[in-house]
Amino acid sequence: MALLKILHYPDKRLHTVARPVEVVDDDIRRLAADMAETMYAAPGIGLAATQVDRHIQMILVDVSEKRNDLRVFINPEIVEAEGEAVGEEGCLSVPGIYDKVKRAQRIRVRALNLQGEPFELEAEGLLGVCIQHEIDHLRGKVFVEYLSRLKQDRIKLKLKKQQRETM
Ligand code: NI
């Protein structure tokens, strides 16, 4: 397994739209294992392939306290959404920035697992938010793009400054 480099906003590659996975094979399973290692090491509760510059539709989520409930969604699709909930979000691609985003309160998601088998899951609370956030990455969307233009500009400046200081 290997730690992967996480792209940081405002990297343009974060706006790439991911293509569907055609065959769930060993390459995909290896990438999922590397992404899991990367997510746990960060540490984070979710990671989309887009964030490690692999533009295929795969996301990983683990919102458990013990960090032992890894869920992998390949070609995820939200088939039902209801209600509204506003919660504070952060993102491994936008380090140090947290802000409120409005999401569906409950979703039903359809995806393939690592064996290539279809499954459906109903999710709400943190799990539901995390899945919606990660699916956005596959569409090339970062959560800060729900914020005002002014806030986005401030975040870009702050992150560019951080990146200069760590170089
Ligand atoms: Ni994110």
Short mmCIF file of C-alpha atoms and ligand atoms in Angstrom, two decimals:
data_model
loop_
_atom_site.label_atom_id
_atom_site.label_comp_id
_atom_site.label_asym_id
_atom_site.label_seq_id
_atom_site.Cartn_x
_atom_site.Cartn_y
_atom_site.Cartn_z
CA MET A 1 0.00 0.00 0.00
CA ALA A 2 1.08 3.56 -0.47
CA LEU A 3 0.17 7.02 0.74
CA LEU A 4 -1.17 9.14 -2.07
CA LYS A 5 -0.74 12.89 -2.50
CA ILE A 6 -3.93 14.84 -1.86
CA LEU A 7 -4.61 17.76 -4.21
CA HIS A 8 -5.25 21.07 -2.48
CA TYR A 9 -7.80 23.69 -3.51
CA PRO A 10 -7.61 25.75 -5.70
CA ASP A 11 -5.86 23.11 -7.80
CA LYS A 12 -7.72 23.01 -11.12
CA ARG A 13 -7.55 19.20 -11.23
CA LEU A 14 -10.13 19.17 -8.41
CA HIS A 15 -12.63 20.39 -11.01
CA THR A 16 -12.21 17.34 -13.23
CA VAL A 17 -15.41 15.33 -13.73
CA ALA A 18 -14.73 11.66 -12.91
CA ARG A 19 -15.61 8.91 -15.37
CA PRO A 20 -17.50 5.77 -14.33
CA VAL A 21 -15.56 2.63 -13.41
CA GLU A 22 -16.16 0.02 -16.13
CA VAL A 23 -14.67 -3.04 -14.45
CA VAL A 24 -14.04 -3.45 -10.73
CA ASP A 25 -10.69 -5.24 -10.89
CA ASP A 26 -7.49 -5.56 -8.84
CA ASP A 27 -6.28 -2.13 -9.98
CA ILE A 28 -9.43 -0.58 -8.53
CA ARG A 29 -9.10 -2.60 -5.31
CA ARG A 30 -5.44 -1.55 -4.99
CA LEU A 31 -6.39 2.10 -5.47
CA ALA A 32 -9.13 1.72 -2.83
CA ALA A 33 -6.59 0.26 -0.37
CA ASP A 34 -4.15 3.12 -1.02
CA MET A 35 -6.95 5.67 -0.68
CA ALA A 36 -8.04 4.10 2.63
CA GLU A 37 -4.50 4.29 3.98
CA THR A 38 -4.27 7.91 2.81
CA MET A 39 -7.63 8.84 4.35
CA TYR A 40 -6.85 7.26 7.74
CA ALA A 41 -3.37 8.79 7.82
CA ALA A 42 -4.62 12.30 7.03
CA PRO A 43 -6.81 11.75 9.15
CA GLY A 44 -10.12 12.21 7.37
CA ILE A 45 -13.61 10.70 7.27
CA GLY A 46 -14.00 10.63 3.49
CA LEU A 47 -11.93 10.69 0.33
CA ALA A 48 -12.83 10.79 -3.35
CA ALA A 49 -10.54 9.46 -6.10
CA THR A 50 -10.59 12.97 -7.60
CA GLN A 51 -8.68 14.25 -4.56
CA VAL A 52 -5.75 11.92 -5.30
CA ASP A 53 -5.80 12.90 -8.98
CA ARG A 54 -7.46 9.68 -10.18
CA HIS A 55 -10.54 10.73 -12.08
CA ILE A 56 -12.76 7.71 -11.70
CA GLN A 57 -16.01 7.44 -9.74
CA MET A 58 -14.95 5.97 -6.43
CA ILE A 59 -15.34 7.36 -2.91
CA LEU A 60 -14.42 6.06 0.55
CA VAL A 61 -16.12 6.98 3.80
CA ASP A 62 -15.58 6.03 7.44
CA VAL A 63 -17.48 8.15 9.95
CA SER A 64 -17.14 5.65 12.83
CA GLU A 65 -15.35 6.71 16.02
CA LYS A 66 -13.23 3.56 16.05
CA ARG A 67 -12.22 4.02 12.39
CA ASN A 68 -13.21 0.46 11.57
CA ASP A 69 -16.25 0.93 9.31
CA LEU A 70 -14.80 1.60 5.87
CA ARG A 71 -17.39 1.95 3.12
CA VAL A 72 -16.44 2.06 -0.55
CA PHE A 73 -18.84 3.33 -3.20
CA ILE A 74 -18.03 2.81 -6.87
CA ASN A 75 -20.10 4.70 -9.46
CA PRO A 76 -22.26 6.13 -6.64
CA GLU A 77 -25.57 7.68 -7.55
CA ILE A 78 -28.05 9.43 -5.26
CA VAL A 79 -31.41 7.93 -6.19
CA GLU A 80 -33.50 9.62 -3.50
CA ALA A 81 -32.97 12.74 -1.42
CA GLU A 82 -35.25 14.42 1.07
CA GLY A 83 -35.23 17.19 3.63
CA GLU A 84 -32.59 19.77 4.32
CA ALA A 85 -29.86 19.94 6.91
CA VAL A 86 -27.14 22.51 7.47
CA GLY A 87 -23.88 21.35 9.00
CA GLU A 88 -20.27 22.40 9.24
CA GLU A 89 -17.97 20.70 6.76
CA GLY A 90 -14.28 20.47 6.15
CA CYS A 91 -12.22 18.77 3.45
CA LEU A 92 -8.76 17.22 3.17
CA SER A 93 -8.30 19.26 -0.01
CA VAL A 94 -9.09 22.52 1.83
CA PRO A 95 -7.04 22.18 5.02
CA GLY A 96 -8.01 24.30 8.00
CA ILE A 97 -11.23 25.62 6.49
CA TYR A 98 -14.65 24.74 7.95
CA ASP A 99 -17.98 26.24 7.01
CA LYS A 100 -21.69 25.52 6.89
CA VAL A 101 -23.22 23.80 3.86
CA LYS A 102 -26.84 22.90 3.16
CA ARG A 103 -27.39 19.26 2.17
CA ALA A 104 -30.25 16.80 1.86
CA GLN A 105 -31.17 15.45 5.28
CA ARG A 106 -31.58 11.87 4.08
CA ILE A 107 -30.38 10.18 0.93
CA ARG A 108 -30.56 6.82 -0.72
CA VAL A 109 -27.41 5.96 -2.66
CA ARG A 110 -26.85 3.20 -5.19
CA ALA A 111 -23.31 2.01 -5.98
CA LEU A 112 -21.06 -0.97 -6.62
CA ASN A 113 -18.89 -2.53 -3.92
CA LEU A 114 -15.29 -3.75 -4.32
CA GLN A 115 -16.58 -7.05 -5.71
CA GLY A 116 -18.45 -5.15 -8.42
CA GLU A 117 -21.83 -6.00 -6.87
CA PRO A 118 -24.59 -3.37 -6.75
CA PHE A 119 -25.97 -2.27 -3.38
CA GLU A 120 -28.16 0.47 -1.99
CA LEU A 121 -27.81 2.32 1.27
CA GLU A 122 -29.96 4.83 3.10
CA ALA A 123 -27.94 7.43 4.95
CA GLU A 124 -28.54 10.47 7.11
CA GLY A 125 -26.58 12.48 9.66
CA LEU A 126 -22.81 12.61 9.26
CA LEU A 127 -22.72 9.58 6.94
CA GLY A 128 -25.29 11.16 4.61
CA VAL A 129 -23.44 14.47 4.57
CA CYS A 130 -20.10 12.79 3.95
CA ILE A 131 -21.42 10.75 1.01
CA GLN A 132 -22.94 13.87 -0.58
CA HIS A 133 -19.69 15.79 -0.06
CA GLU A 134 -17.60 13.03 -1.66
CA ILE A 135 -19.95 12.56 -4.62
CA ASP A 136 -19.59 16.31 -5.26
CA HIS A 137 -15.83 15.77 -5.65
CA LEU A 138 -16.53 13.28 -8.46
CA ARG A 139 -18.50 16.02 -10.21
CA GLY A 140 -15.57 18.40 -9.83
CA LYS A 141 -17.14 20.36 -7.00
CA VAL A 142 -15.40 21.37 -3.77
CA PHE A 143 -17.58 22.30 -0.76
CA VAL A 144 -16.28 25.87 -0.58
CA GLU A 145 -18.02 26.50 -3.91
CA TYR A 146 -21.31 26.58 -1.99
CA LEU A 147 -20.00 29.62 -0.07
CA SER A 148 -20.16 33.27 -1.13
CA ARG A 149 -17.72 34.53 -3.78
CA LEU A 150 -16.11 36.73 -1.11
CA LYS A 151 -15.48 33.77 1.20
CA GLN A 152 -14.12 31.71 -1.70
CA ASP A 153 -11.64 34.45 -2.61
CA ARG A 154 -10.47 34.71 1.01
CA ILE A 155 -10.02 30.93 1.23
CA LYS A 156 -8.01 30.88 -2.03
CA LEU A 157 -5.70 33.61 -0.73
CA LYS A 158 -5.24 31.85 2.60
CA LEU A 159 -4.46 28.47 1.03
CA LYS A 160 -2.07 29.95 -1.54
CA LYS A 161 -0.22 31.66 1.33
CA GLN A 162 -0.09 28.38 3.30
CA GLN A 163 1.26 26.55 0.25
CA ARG A 164 4.02 29.16 -0.23
CA GLU A 165 5.02 28.89 3.40
CA THR A 166 5.34 25.11 3.31
CA MET A 167 7.38 25.05 0.10
NI NI B 1 -13.67 16.90 0.48
#
